[in-house]
Coordinates of C-alpha atoms and ligand atoms in Angstrom, one line a residue:
M1 CA -21.1 -15.5 -7.1
K2 CA -17.6 -15.5 -5.6
V3 CA -16.0 -12.3 -4.3
L4 CA -12.3 -11.8 -3.4
V5 CA -11.8 -9.3 -0.5
L6 CA -8.3 -7.9 -0.4
G7 CA -7.5 -6.5 3.0
G8 CA -10.5 -8.5 4.4
A9 CA -8.8 -8.7 7.9
G10 CA -8.9 -5.0 8.4
Y11 CA -11.5 -2.8 10.0
I12 CA -14.0 -2.1 7.1
G13 CA -12.8 -5.2 5.3
S14 CA -13.8 -7.6 8.1
H15 CA -17.2 -6.1 8.5
T16 CA -17.8 -6.4 4.7
V17 CA -16.6 -10.0 4.7
K18 CA -19.1 -10.8 7.5
A19 CA -21.9 -9.0 5.6
L20 CA -21.1 -11.0 2.4
C21 CA -21.1 -14.3 4.3
E22 CA -24.4 -13.4 5.8
E23 CA -25.8 -13.1 2.3
N24 CA -24.4 -16.6 1.4
I25 CA -22.0 -15.1 -1.1
D26 CA -18.8 -17.1 -1.6
V27 CA -16.0 -15.1 0.0
V28 CA -12.3 -15.5 -0.5
V29 CA -10.1 -13.2 1.7
A30 CA -6.5 -12.2 1.0
D31 CA -4.5 -10.1 3.5
N32 CA -0.8 -9.8 4.4
L33 CA -1.8 -9.3 8.1
V34 CA 0.5 -6.3 8.5
T35 CA -2.3 -4.1 9.8
G36 CA -5.1 -6.7 9.6
H37 CA -6.1 -9.4 12.2
I38 CA -6.7 -13.0 11.3
E39 CA -9.2 -13.2 14.3
A40 CA -11.4 -10.6 12.5
V41 CA -11.9 -12.8 9.4
D42 CA -15.3 -14.6 9.4
S43 CA -14.7 -18.4 9.6
R44 CA -17.1 -18.9 6.6
A45 CA -14.6 -17.1 4.3
K46 CA -11.6 -18.9 2.7
F47 CA -8.3 -17.2 3.7
Y48 CA -5.1 -16.7 1.8
K49 CA -2.1 -14.9 3.4
G50 CA -0.3 -12.8 0.9
D51 CA 0.6 -9.3 -0.4
I52 CA -1.0 -7.6 -3.4
R53 CA 2.5 -6.4 -4.5
D54 CA 3.3 -10.0 -5.2
I55 CA 2.1 -10.8 -8.7
N56 CA 2.8 -14.6 -8.3
F57 CA 0.6 -14.7 -5.2
L58 CA -2.2 -12.9 -7.1
D59 CA -1.9 -15.0 -10.3
D60 CA -1.9 -18.2 -8.3
L61 CA -5.0 -17.1 -6.3
F62 CA -6.9 -16.1 -9.5
S63 CA -6.0 -19.4 -11.1
K64 CA -7.2 -21.4 -8.1
E65 CA -10.4 -19.4 -7.4
K66 CA -12.9 -18.4 -10.1
I67 CA -13.5 -14.8 -8.9
D68 CA -16.4 -12.8 -10.2
A69 CA -15.5 -9.5 -8.5
V70 CA -12.9 -8.0 -6.3
I71 CA -13.3 -5.7 -3.3
H72 CA -10.1 -3.9 -2.6
F73 CA -9.3 -2.6 1.0
A74 CA -5.6 -3.4 1.0
A75 CA -4.0 -0.1 1.6
Y76 CA -2.4 2.0 4.3
S77 CA -4.8 4.6 5.8
L78 CA -3.1 6.8 8.4
V79 CA -3.1 10.5 7.3
G80 CA -0.3 11.6 9.6
E81 CA 2.0 8.7 8.7
S82 CA 1.4 9.3 5.0
V83 CA 2.8 12.9 5.5
T84 CA 6.0 11.6 7.3
D85 CA 6.5 8.5 5.1
P86 CA 4.9 9.2 1.7
L87 CA 6.8 6.5 -0.2
K88 CA 5.3 3.8 2.1
Y89 CA 1.9 5.0 0.9
Y90 CA 2.9 5.2 -2.8
D91 CA 4.4 1.7 -2.5
N92 CA 1.5 -0.1 -1.0
N93 CA -1.4 1.9 -2.2
L94 CA -0.3 2.7 -5.7
C95 CA 2.3 0.1 -6.6
G96 CA 0.1 -2.6 -5.0
T97 CA -2.9 -1.5 -7.0
K98 CA -0.8 -1.5 -10.2
V99 CA 0.2 -5.1 -9.6
L100 CA -3.4 -6.1 -8.7
L101 CA -4.7 -4.5 -12.0
E102 CA -2.0 -6.3 -14.0
S103 CA -3.0 -9.6 -12.5
M104 CA -6.8 -8.9 -12.9
V105 CA -6.3 -8.1 -16.6
K106 CA -4.1 -11.2 -17.2
N107 CA -6.7 -13.4 -15.4
N108 CA -9.8 -11.8 -17.0
V109 CA -11.3 -10.6 -13.7
D110 CA -13.1 -7.4 -14.8
K111 CA -15.0 -6.0 -11.8
I112 CA -13.6 -4.2 -8.8
V113 CA -15.0 -2.1 -5.9
F114 CA -12.5 -0.2 -3.9
S115 CA -12.1 2.0 -0.8
S116 CA -11.6 5.6 -1.5
T117 CA -11.9 8.5 0.9
A118 CA -13.2 12.0 1.6
A119 CA -9.5 12.9 1.8
T120 CA -9.5 12.9 -2.1
Y121 CA -11.3 16.3 -1.8
G122 CA -8.9 18.2 0.5
E123 CA -10.3 21.5 1.6
P124 CA -13.9 21.3 0.3
E125 CA -15.3 24.0 -2.0
N126 CA -19.0 23.2 -1.1
I127 CA -20.9 21.5 1.8
P128 CA -22.3 19.0 1.4
I129 CA -19.6 17.6 -0.9
L130 CA -20.6 16.2 -4.3
E131 CA -18.6 13.6 -6.2
S132 CA -18.1 16.2 -9.0
D133 CA -16.5 18.7 -6.7
R134 CA -12.8 19.7 -6.9
T135 CA -10.3 17.0 -5.7
E136 CA -7.2 18.5 -4.3
P137 CA -5.8 16.2 -1.5
T138 CA -3.8 17.9 1.3
N139 CA -1.9 14.7 2.2
P140 CA -0.2 11.7 0.5
Y141 CA -2.9 9.3 1.8
G142 CA -5.7 11.2 -0.1
E143 CA -3.3 11.7 -3.1
T144 CA -2.6 8.0 -3.4
K145 CA -6.3 7.2 -3.2
L146 CA -7.1 9.8 -5.9
S147 CA -4.3 8.4 -8.1
M148 CA -5.7 4.9 -7.6
E149 CA -9.1 6.1 -8.9
K150 CA -7.4 7.5 -11.9
M151 CA -5.4 4.3 -12.5
F152 CA -8.7 2.4 -12.4
K153 CA -10.3 4.8 -14.9
W154 CA -7.5 4.5 -17.5
T155 CA -7.1 0.8 -17.0
A156 CA -10.9 0.4 -17.3
N157 CA -10.8 2.3 -20.6
A158 CA -8.0 0.3 -22.0
H159 CA -9.0 -3.2 -20.9
G160 CA -12.8 -3.2 -20.5
L161 CA -12.7 -3.4 -16.7
R162 CA -15.4 -1.8 -14.6
F163 CA -15.0 -0.3 -11.2
V164 CA -16.8 1.4 -8.4
S165 CA -14.9 3.8 -6.1
L166 CA -16.5 4.4 -2.7
R167 CA -15.4 7.6 -1.0
Y168 CA -16.0 7.0 2.7
F169 CA -16.3 9.9 5.1
N170 CA -15.6 9.0 8.8
A171 CA -15.9 5.3 9.2
C172 CA -16.8 4.3 12.8
G173 CA -18.8 1.9 15.0
A174 CA -18.6 -1.8 15.3
D175 CA -20.6 -4.9 14.3
E176 CA -23.6 -5.5 16.5
S177 CA -22.2 -8.9 17.6
G178 CA -19.4 -7.1 19.5
K179 CA -17.0 -9.7 18.1
I180 CA -15.3 -7.5 15.5
G181 CA -14.5 -3.8 15.6
E182 CA -11.8 -1.1 15.1
A183 CA -8.3 -2.1 16.1
H184 CA -5.6 0.2 14.8
N185 CA -2.1 0.5 16.3
P186 CA -1.4 3.3 16.8
E187 CA -4.9 4.6 17.1
T188 CA -5.5 8.0 15.7
H189 CA -9.3 8.2 15.1
L190 CA -11.5 10.3 17.3
I191 CA -14.1 7.8 18.6
P192 CA -11.7 5.0 19.6
I193 CA -9.5 7.6 21.3
I194 CA -12.4 9.0 23.2
L195 CA -13.4 5.5 24.4
Q196 CA -9.8 4.9 25.7
V197 CA -10.7 7.3 28.5
P198 CA -13.7 5.3 30.1
N199 CA -11.6 2.2 29.4
G200 CA -8.9 3.6 31.7
Q201 CA -6.2 3.8 29.0
R202 CA -6.1 7.6 28.6
E203 CA -6.8 10.4 31.1
F204 CA -8.3 13.0 28.7
V205 CA -9.0 13.6 25.0
S206 CA -7.1 16.3 23.2
I207 CA -9.3 18.5 21.1
F208 CA -7.3 19.5 18.0
G209 CA -8.2 23.2 17.6
N210 CA -11.0 25.3 19.0
D211 CA -10.9 28.2 16.7
Y212 CA -12.4 26.7 13.5
P213 CA -15.2 28.7 11.8
T214 CA -17.8 26.2 13.1
K215 CA -20.7 26.4 15.7
D216 CA -18.4 25.5 18.7
G217 CA -15.0 26.1 17.1
T218 CA -14.1 22.4 16.7
C219 CA -14.0 20.4 13.4
I220 CA -17.2 18.9 11.9
R221 CA -17.2 15.5 10.4
D222 CA -19.7 13.1 8.9
Y223 CA -19.6 9.8 10.9
I224 CA -20.8 6.7 9.1
H225 CA -21.4 3.3 10.6
V226 CA -19.1 0.6 9.3
T227 CA -22.0 -1.8 8.9
D228 CA -23.6 0.7 6.5
L229 CA -20.3 0.9 4.6
A230 CA -20.3 -2.9 4.4
Q231 CA -23.7 -2.9 2.9
A232 CA -22.7 -0.3 0.3
H233 CA -19.9 -2.6 -0.9
I234 CA -22.3 -5.5 -1.5
L235 CA -24.7 -3.1 -3.4
A236 CA -21.7 -1.9 -5.5
V237 CA -20.7 -5.5 -6.4
K238 CA -24.3 -6.3 -7.4
Y239 CA -24.4 -3.1 -9.4
L240 CA -21.4 -4.2 -11.4
M241 CA -22.7 -7.7 -11.7
N242 CA -25.8 -6.3 -13.2
G243 CA -23.8 -4.4 -15.9
G244 CA -23.5 -1.0 -14.1
N245 CA -20.9 1.5 -15.5
S246 CA -17.8 2.5 -13.6
D247 CA -18.6 5.3 -11.2
I248 CA -17.6 7.1 -8.0
F249 CA -19.8 7.4 -4.9
N250 CA -19.6 9.3 -1.6
L251 CA -20.7 7.4 1.5
G252 CA -21.7 9.4 4.5
N253 CA -24.8 10.3 6.5
G254 CA -25.1 13.8 5.3
V255 CA -25.0 15.2 8.9
G256 CA -22.1 16.7 10.6
F257 CA -21.1 16.6 14.3
S258 CA -18.4 18.6 16.0
V259 CA -15.6 17.1 18.0
R260 CA -17.3 18.4 21.2
E261 CA -20.6 16.9 20.2
V262 CA -19.0 13.5 19.6
I263 CA -17.4 13.7 23.1
E264 CA -20.7 14.8 24.7
T265 CA -22.5 11.8 23.1
A266 CA -19.7 9.5 24.3
R267 CA -20.2 10.8 27.8
K268 CA -23.9 10.0 27.6
V269 CA -23.3 6.5 26.2
T270 CA -20.6 5.5 28.6
G271 CA -21.6 7.5 31.8
H272 CA -18.0 8.6 32.1
P273 CA -17.2 12.4 32.4
I274 CA -14.4 12.1 29.7
P275 CA -12.2 15.1 30.5
V276 CA -10.8 17.1 27.5
K277 CA -7.9 19.5 26.8
D278 CA -8.0 22.1 24.0
V279 CA -4.7 21.9 22.1
E280 CA -3.3 23.2 18.8
R281 CA -4.9 22.3 15.5
R282 CA -3.7 19.2 13.7
A283 CA -2.0 20.0 10.4
G284 CA -4.2 19.4 7.3
D285 CA -7.6 19.1 9.1
P286 CA -10.4 20.9 7.1
A287 CA -12.9 22.6 9.3
Q288 CA -15.9 20.7 7.9
L289 CA -16.4 17.6 5.8
I290 CA -20.0 16.5 5.1
A291 CA -21.0 14.2 2.3
S292 CA -23.8 14.3 -0.1
S293 CA -24.6 10.6 -0.6
E294 CA -27.6 11.3 -2.9
K295 CA -25.9 9.6 -5.8
A296 CA -25.2 6.3 -3.9
K297 CA -28.8 6.3 -2.7
K298 CA -30.2 6.9 -6.2
V299 CA -27.9 4.7 -8.2
L300 CA -27.0 1.9 -5.8
G301 CA -30.2 2.0 -3.7
W302 CA -28.0 2.5 -0.5
K303 CA -29.6 3.7 2.7
P304 CA -27.7 4.1 5.9
E305 CA -29.6 2.2 8.7
H306 CA -27.4 3.2 11.7
D307 CA -27.3 6.9 11.4
S308 CA -27.7 8.0 15.0
L309 CA -24.5 9.1 16.6
E310 CA -25.5 7.6 19.9
E311 CA -26.1 4.2 18.2
I312 CA -22.7 4.4 16.4
I313 CA -20.8 5.2 19.6
A314 CA -22.8 2.6 21.6
S315 CA -21.7 -0.1 19.1
A316 CA -18.1 1.1 19.3
W317 CA -18.2 1.1 23.1
N318 CA -19.7 -2.5 23.1
W319 CA -16.6 -3.6 21.1
H320 CA -13.9 -1.5 22.9
K321 CA -15.0 -2.1 26.5
N322 CA -14.7 -5.9 25.9
H323 CA -11.6 -5.6 23.7
P324 CA -9.5 -2.8 25.2
N325 CA -6.4 -4.1 23.4
G326 CA -8.2 -4.9 20.1
Y327 CA -7.5 -8.5 19.0
T328 CA -4.4 -9.0 21.1
H329 CA -5.0 -11.0 24.3
Ligands
UDP401 N1 -9.6 14.7 16.7 C1 -9.3 15.4 17.9 N2 -8.6 14.7 18.8 C2 -8.1 13.4 18.6 C3 -8.4 12.8 17.4 C4 -9.1 13.5 16.4 O1 -9.7 16.5 18.2 O2 -7.4 12.9 19.5 C5 -10.4 15.4 15.7 C6 -9.6 15.7 14.3 O3 -8.9 16.9 14.4 C7 -10.8 15.7 13.4 C8 -11.9 14.8 14.0 O4 -11.5 14.6 15.4 O5 -11.3 17.0 13.3 C9 -11.9 13.4 13.3 O6 -10.6 12.9 13.3 P1 -10.2 11.4 12.8 O7 -8.7 11.3 12.9 O8 -11.1 10.5 13.6 O9 -10.7 11.4 11.3 P2 -10.4 12.3 10.0 O10 -11.5 13.3 9.9 O11 -9.1 12.9 10.2 O12 -10.4 11.3 8.9

């Protein structure tokens, strides 16, 4: 089996590439390296530099490589940036996916697994969140991901393609080797920001809002280890290879932690006091996001293996303390 990983030099992409290689699956990676890092790509994978908005690049790649299934991570993913620059998100996430689907249909590649997000739900109507719950994104990032899901659905109907959409909750942690991990610039995610304090790059963590209707007033999220996400992609590819129908799955641990609890756990893991400051709420943050992943467990046979917050933060710390500037030397 040969799998093409688009955006395989990014955070979740690079962990999935490594997991695929470890199962001796043939892996081809394509990435434009705008936000991805070539150093993150496993040396066992074959690498092509290119952009999914470039139909000639994709047609050429599909004619050179006999691809059985595609895993699609090639998208922008910063919520705040999507609000200030929505067209950048429509261009890459939606227009890019449209070109990709065109090329897949033309080249008879009919299976795709792709990154979606809890941001497709917006303000949740129930906790834990089910795949069948209302989807009303509160930012262009979530909106483009939801539109991508719909593009897949209608293209699948028309052209006999099958897809799996994986709606991640809060991806975090790093590979146990300590060689690959999260490296965004700018960094906006809570755990890497917290770890910048013991790394001497930041004096304190700003807590965005302390008056949410939660146990300690701070937002609650479902933190899921990137290695568990990587495994879900492999299971989803196998599901499609075995004839599974197009479907959508949540991926989370089903347990929520508040911002204060995450900081407290990071203090324990790093031995650093990590000072905090309570500041205003960040626009568009729902109070609570917790996944029901029962469907992924039942249909895909997925089981998160690294579900302790302490283990998640310890793996992230193992990466960040040795790579304070990510992949740049
Ligand atoms: N957060 C925070 N301070 C920060 C970064 C994040 O208090 O410097 C909070 C944020 O408001 C949210 C949670 O941490 O409630 C997780 O945020 P992140 O950006 O990591 O992921 P999101 O849930 O937005 O996808």
